[in-house]
Short mmCIF file of C-alpha atoms in Angstrom, two decimals:
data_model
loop_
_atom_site.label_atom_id
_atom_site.label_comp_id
_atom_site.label_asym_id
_atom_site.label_seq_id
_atom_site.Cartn_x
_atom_site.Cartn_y
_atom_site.Cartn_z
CA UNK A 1 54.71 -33.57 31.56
CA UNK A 2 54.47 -30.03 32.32
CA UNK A 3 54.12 -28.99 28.80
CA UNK A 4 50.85 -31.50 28.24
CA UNK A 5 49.47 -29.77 31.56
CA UNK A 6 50.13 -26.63 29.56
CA UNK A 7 48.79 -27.65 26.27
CA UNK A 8 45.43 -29.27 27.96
CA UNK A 9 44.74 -25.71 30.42
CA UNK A 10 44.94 -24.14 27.06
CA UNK A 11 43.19 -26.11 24.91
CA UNK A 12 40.20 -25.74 28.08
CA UNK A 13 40.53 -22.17 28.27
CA UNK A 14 40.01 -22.23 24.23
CA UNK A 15 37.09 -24.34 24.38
CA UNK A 16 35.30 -22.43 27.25
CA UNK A 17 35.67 -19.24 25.21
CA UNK A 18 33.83 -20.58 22.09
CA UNK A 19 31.21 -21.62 24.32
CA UNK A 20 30.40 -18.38 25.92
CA UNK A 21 30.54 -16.62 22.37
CA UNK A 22 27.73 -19.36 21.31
CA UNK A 23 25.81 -18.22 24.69
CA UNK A 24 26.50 -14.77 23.70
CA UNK A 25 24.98 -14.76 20.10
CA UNK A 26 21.85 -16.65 21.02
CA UNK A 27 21.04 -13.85 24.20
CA UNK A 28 22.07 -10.95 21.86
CA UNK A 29 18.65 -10.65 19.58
CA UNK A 30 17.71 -7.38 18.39
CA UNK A 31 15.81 -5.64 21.56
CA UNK A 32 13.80 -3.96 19.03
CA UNK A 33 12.14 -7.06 17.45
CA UNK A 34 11.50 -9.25 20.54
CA UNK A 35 9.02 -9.01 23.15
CA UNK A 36 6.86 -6.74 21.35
CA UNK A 37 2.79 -7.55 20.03
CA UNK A 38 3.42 -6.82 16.47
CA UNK A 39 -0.22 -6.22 15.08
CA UNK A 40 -0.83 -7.14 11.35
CA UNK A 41 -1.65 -3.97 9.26
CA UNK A 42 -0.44 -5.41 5.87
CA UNK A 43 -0.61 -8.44 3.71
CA UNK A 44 0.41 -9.08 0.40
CA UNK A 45 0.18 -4.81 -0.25
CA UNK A 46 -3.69 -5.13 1.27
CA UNK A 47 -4.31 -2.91 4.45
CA UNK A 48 -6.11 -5.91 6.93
CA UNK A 49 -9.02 -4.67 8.92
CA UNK A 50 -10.36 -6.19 12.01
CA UNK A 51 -13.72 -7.99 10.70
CA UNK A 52 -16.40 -8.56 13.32
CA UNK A 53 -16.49 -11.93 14.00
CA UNK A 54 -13.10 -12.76 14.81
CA UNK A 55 -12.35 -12.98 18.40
CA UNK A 56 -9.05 -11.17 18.38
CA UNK A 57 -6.66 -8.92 16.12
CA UNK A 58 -4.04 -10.69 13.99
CA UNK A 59 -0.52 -10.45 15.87
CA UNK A 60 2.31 -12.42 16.42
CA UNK A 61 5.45 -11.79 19.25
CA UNK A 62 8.63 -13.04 19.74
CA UNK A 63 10.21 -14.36 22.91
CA UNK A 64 13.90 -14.01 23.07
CA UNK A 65 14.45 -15.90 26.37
CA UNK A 66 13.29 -19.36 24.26
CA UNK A 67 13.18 -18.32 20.58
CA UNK A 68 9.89 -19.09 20.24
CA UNK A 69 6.96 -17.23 18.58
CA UNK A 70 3.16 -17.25 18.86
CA UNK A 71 0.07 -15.45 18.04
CA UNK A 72 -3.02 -15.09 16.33
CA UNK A 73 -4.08 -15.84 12.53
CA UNK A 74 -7.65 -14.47 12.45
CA UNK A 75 -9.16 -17.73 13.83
CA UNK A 76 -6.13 -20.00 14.97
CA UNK A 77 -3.77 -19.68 17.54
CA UNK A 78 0.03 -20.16 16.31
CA UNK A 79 3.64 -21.36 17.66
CA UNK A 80 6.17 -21.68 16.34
CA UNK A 81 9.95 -20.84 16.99
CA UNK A 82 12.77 -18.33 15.45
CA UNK A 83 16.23 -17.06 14.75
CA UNK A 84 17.80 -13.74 14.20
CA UNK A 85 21.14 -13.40 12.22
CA UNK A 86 23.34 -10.59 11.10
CA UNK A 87 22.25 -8.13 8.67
CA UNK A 88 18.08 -8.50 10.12
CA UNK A 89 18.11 -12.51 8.93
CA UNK A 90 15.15 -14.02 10.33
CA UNK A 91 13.69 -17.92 10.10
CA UNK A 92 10.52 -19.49 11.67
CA UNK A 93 10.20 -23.10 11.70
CA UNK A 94 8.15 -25.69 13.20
CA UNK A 95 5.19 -23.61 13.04
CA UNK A 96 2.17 -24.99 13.86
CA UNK A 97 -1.29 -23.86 14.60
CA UNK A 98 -4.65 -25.21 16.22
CA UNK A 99 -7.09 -26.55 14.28
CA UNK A 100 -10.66 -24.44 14.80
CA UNK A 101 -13.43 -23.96 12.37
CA UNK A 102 -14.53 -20.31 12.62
CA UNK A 103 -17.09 -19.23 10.31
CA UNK A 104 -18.08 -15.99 8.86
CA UNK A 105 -14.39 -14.54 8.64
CA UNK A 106 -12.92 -14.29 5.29
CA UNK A 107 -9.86 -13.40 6.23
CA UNK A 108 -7.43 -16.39 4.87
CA UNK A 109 -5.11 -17.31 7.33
CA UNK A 110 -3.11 -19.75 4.68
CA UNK A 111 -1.76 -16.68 3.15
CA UNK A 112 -0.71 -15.25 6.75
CA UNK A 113 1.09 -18.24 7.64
CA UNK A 114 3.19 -18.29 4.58
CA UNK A 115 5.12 -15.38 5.38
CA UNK A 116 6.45 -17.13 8.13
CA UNK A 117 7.49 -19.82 5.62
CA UNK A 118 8.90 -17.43 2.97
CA UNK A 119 10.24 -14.35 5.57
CA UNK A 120 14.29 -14.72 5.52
CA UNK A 121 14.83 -10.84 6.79
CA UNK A 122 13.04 -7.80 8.46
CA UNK A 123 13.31 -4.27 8.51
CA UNK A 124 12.14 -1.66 11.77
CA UNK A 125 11.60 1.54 10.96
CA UNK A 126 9.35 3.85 13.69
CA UNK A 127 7.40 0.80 15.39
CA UNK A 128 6.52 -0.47 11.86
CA UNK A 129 8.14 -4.11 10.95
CA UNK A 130 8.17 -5.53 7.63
CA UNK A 131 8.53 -8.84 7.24
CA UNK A 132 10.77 -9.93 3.57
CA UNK A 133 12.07 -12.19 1.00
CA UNK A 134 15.15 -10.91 -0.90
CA UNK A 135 14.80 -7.50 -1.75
CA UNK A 136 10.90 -7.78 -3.19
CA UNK A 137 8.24 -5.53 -1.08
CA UNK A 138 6.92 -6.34 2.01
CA UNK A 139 5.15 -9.79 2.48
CA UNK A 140 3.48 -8.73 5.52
CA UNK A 141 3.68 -5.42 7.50
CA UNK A 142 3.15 -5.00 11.54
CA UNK A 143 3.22 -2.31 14.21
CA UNK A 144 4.41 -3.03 17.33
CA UNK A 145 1.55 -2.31 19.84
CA UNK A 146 2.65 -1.11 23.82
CA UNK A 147 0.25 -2.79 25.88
CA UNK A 148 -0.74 -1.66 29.40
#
């Protein structure tokens, strides 16, 4: 009997350590990623300029707290969530945006959104993020912008 009370407390113990390894992993994202306004300087190689007759600049942040992401695409809002693995993995999914009609901006938000379909790793180098897939250039580019 005493060696089942044995096997159980350490089969428990066992159990409870996966679990805060799991709890450890998701809290652990890269500080230098999250919570930051990442500002859209490049697309597809082009430098993107504010034009003026969108509302707002073209940004996205992360939230580590509840994985999710959200931001601006020139005339929609976005949301979406993430996740950050070893070796600067990165995945979006469920990302979804409103559905406005703004006219007079040229800037094609389709292409914006599909580097958060085709992203799979990032790079940080001096406030500047790229945004990758594989080891081709730079789908998008951002800088991470301190706000007041």
């Amino acid at each position: 009997m005493k060696i089942k009370i044995f096997v159980i407390t350490v089969l428990s113990i066992f159990v409870m350590s996966c679990n805060s390894k799991k709890e450890q992993k998701v809290d652990s994202f890269d500080e230098s990623i999250t919570g930051k306004y990442w500002k859209l300087k490049i697309l597809k190689g082009k430098d993107i300029k504010m034009e003026e007759n969108q509302k707002r600049e073209i940004f996205f942040t992360l939230k580590a707290n509840d994985s999710t992401v959200s931001g601006f695409a020139g005339c929609n809002s976005l949301v979406g969530q993430f996740s950050i693995e070893k070796g600067n993995r990165i995945r979006f999914k469920s990302m979804s945006t409103t559905l406005m009609a703004c006219q007079g901006i040229s800037f094609n938000e389709s292409e914006f959104l599909k580097v958060f379909e085709l992203a799979d790793n990032y790079t940080i180098k001096d406030d500047i993020l790229s945004l990758n897939i594989g080891r081709r250039a730079p789908l998008a580019v951002f800088e991470a912008v301190y706000l007041k």
